[in-house]
Short mmCIF file of N, CA and C in Angstrom, two decimals:
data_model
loop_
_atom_site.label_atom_id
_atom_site.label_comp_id
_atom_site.label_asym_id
_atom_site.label_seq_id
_atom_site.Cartn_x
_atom_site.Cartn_y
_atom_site.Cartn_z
N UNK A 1452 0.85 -1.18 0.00
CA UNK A 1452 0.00 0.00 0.00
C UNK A 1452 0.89 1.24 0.00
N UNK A 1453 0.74 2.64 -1.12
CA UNK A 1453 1.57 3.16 -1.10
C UNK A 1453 1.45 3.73 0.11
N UNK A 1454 2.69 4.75 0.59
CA UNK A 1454 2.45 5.79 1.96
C UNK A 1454 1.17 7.34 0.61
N UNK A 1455 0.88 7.73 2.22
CA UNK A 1455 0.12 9.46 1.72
C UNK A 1455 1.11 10.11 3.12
N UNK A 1456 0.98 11.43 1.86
CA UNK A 1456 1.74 12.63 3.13
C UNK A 1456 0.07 12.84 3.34
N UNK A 1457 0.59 14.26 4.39
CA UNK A 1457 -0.73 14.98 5.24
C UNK A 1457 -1.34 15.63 4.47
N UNK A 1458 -1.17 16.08 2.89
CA UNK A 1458 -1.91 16.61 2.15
C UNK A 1458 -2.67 15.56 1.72
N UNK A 1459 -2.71 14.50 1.39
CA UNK A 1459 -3.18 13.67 0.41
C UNK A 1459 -2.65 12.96 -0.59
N UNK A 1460 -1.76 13.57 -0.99
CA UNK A 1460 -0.81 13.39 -1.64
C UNK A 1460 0.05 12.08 -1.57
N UNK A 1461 0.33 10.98 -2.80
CA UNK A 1461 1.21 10.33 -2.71
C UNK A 1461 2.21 10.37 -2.49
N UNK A 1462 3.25 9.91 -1.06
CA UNK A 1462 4.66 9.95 -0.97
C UNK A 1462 5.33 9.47 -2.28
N UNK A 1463 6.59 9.68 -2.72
CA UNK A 1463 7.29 9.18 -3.58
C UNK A 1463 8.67 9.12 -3.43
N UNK A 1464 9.36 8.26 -3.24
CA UNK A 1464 10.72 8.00 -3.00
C UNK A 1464 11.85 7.88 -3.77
N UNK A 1465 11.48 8.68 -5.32
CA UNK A 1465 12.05 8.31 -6.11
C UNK A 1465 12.38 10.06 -6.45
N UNK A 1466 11.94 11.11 -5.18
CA UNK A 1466 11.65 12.12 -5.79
C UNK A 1466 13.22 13.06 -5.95
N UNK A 1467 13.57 13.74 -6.75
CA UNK A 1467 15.27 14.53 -7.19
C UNK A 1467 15.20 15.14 -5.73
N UNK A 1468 16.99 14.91 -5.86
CA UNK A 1468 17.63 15.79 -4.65
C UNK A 1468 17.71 16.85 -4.87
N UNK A 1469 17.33 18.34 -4.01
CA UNK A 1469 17.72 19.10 -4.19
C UNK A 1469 18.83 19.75 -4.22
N UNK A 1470 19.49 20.51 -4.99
CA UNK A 1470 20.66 20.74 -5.82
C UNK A 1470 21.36 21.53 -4.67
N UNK A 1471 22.76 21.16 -4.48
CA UNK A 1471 23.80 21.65 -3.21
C UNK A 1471 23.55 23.30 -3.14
N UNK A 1472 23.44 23.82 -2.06
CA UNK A 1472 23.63 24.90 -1.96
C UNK A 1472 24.94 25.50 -2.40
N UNK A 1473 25.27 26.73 -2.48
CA UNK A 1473 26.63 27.16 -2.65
C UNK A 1473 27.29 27.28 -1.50
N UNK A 1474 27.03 27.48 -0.29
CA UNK A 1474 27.81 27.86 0.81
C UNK A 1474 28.28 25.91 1.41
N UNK A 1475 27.00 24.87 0.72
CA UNK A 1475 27.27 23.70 1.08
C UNK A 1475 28.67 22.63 0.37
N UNK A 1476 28.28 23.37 -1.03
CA UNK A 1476 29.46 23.61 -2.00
C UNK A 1476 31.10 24.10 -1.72
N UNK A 1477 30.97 25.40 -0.83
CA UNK A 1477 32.25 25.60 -0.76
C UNK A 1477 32.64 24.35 0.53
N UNK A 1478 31.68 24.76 1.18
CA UNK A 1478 32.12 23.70 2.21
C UNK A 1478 32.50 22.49 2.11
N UNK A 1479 32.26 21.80 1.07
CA UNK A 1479 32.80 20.06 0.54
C UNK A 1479 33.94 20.62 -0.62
N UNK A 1480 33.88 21.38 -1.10
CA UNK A 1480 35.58 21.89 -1.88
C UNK A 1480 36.75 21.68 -0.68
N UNK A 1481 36.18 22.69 0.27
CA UNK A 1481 37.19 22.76 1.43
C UNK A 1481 37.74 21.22 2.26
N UNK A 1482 36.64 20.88 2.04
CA UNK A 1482 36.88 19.50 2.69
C UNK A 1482 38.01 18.27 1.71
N UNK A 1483 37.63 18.71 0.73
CA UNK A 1483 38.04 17.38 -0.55
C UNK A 1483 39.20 18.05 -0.46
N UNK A 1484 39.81 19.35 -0.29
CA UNK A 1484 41.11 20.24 -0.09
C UNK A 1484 41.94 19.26 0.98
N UNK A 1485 41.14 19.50 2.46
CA UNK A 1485 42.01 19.07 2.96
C UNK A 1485 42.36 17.49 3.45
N UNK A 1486 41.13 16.98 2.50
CA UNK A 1486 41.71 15.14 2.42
C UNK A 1486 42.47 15.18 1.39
N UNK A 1487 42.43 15.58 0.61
CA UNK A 1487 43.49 15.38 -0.50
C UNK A 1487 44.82 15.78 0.24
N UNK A 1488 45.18 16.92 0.78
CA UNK A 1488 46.78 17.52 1.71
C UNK A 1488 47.19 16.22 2.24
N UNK A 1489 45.93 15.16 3.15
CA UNK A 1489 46.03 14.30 4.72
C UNK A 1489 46.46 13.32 3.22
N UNK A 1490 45.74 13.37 2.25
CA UNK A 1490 46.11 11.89 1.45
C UNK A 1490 47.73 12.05 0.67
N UNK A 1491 48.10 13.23 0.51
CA UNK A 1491 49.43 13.37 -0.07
C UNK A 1491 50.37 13.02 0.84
N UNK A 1492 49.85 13.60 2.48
CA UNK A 1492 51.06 13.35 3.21
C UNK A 1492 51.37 11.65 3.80
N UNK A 1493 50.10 11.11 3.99
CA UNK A 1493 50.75 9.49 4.34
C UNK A 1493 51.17 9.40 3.14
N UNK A 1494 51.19 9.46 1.49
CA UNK A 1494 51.73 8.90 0.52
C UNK A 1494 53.43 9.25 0.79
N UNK A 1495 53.54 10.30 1.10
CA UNK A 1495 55.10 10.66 1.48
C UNK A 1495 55.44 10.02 2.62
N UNK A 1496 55.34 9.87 4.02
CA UNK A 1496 55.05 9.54 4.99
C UNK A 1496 54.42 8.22 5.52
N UNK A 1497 54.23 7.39 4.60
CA UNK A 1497 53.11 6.36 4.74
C UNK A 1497 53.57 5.51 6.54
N UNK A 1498 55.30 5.34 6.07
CA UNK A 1498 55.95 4.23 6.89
C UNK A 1498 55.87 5.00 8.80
N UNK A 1499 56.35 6.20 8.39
CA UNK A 1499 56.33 6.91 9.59
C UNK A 1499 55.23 7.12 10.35
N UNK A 1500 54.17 7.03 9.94
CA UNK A 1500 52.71 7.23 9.98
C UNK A 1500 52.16 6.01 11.13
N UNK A 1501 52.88 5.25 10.05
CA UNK A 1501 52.23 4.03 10.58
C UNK A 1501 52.93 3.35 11.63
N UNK A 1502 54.34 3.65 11.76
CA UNK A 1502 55.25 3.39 12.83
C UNK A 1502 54.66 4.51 14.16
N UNK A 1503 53.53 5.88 14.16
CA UNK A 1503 53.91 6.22 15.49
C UNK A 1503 52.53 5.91 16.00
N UNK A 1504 51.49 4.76 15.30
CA UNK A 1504 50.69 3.96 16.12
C UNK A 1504 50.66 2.47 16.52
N UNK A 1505 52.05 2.01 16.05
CA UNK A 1505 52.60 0.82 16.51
C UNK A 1505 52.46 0.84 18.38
N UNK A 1506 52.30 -0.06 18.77
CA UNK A 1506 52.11 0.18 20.01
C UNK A 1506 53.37 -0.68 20.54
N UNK A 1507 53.72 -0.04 21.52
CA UNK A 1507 55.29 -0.56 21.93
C UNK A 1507 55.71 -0.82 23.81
N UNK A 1508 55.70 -1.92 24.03
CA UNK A 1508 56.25 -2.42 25.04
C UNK A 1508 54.66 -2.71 25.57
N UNK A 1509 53.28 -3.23 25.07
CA UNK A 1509 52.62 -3.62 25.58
C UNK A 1509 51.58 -2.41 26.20
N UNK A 1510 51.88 -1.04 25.49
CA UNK A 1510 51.34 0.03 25.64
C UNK A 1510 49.83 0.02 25.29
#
């Protein structure tokens, strides 16, 4: 049985996303910015990275 909203109206789940805001926009630029920096530096860094969560002497 389909759902009804409170108008009457058939729900539909198939209905378009509304399109990113711009301020939501800069905000995921900024973000993809600074995973991309975090993803360059383990590529340089990978070994060191991963050596200072080695846990040592049972720590």
């Amino acid at each position: 049985m389909p759902q009804v909203n409170a108008s009457g109206q058939p729900y539909e789940d198939d209905a378009p996303e509304p399109a990113a805001a711009p301020a939501a926009q800069a905000s995921t630029d900024a973000l993809d910015d600074l995973l991309d920096e975090i993803d360059g530096s383990l590529q340089t860094n990978a070994e060191q990275f991963v050596r200072s969560f080695v846990q040592k002497g049972g720590e």
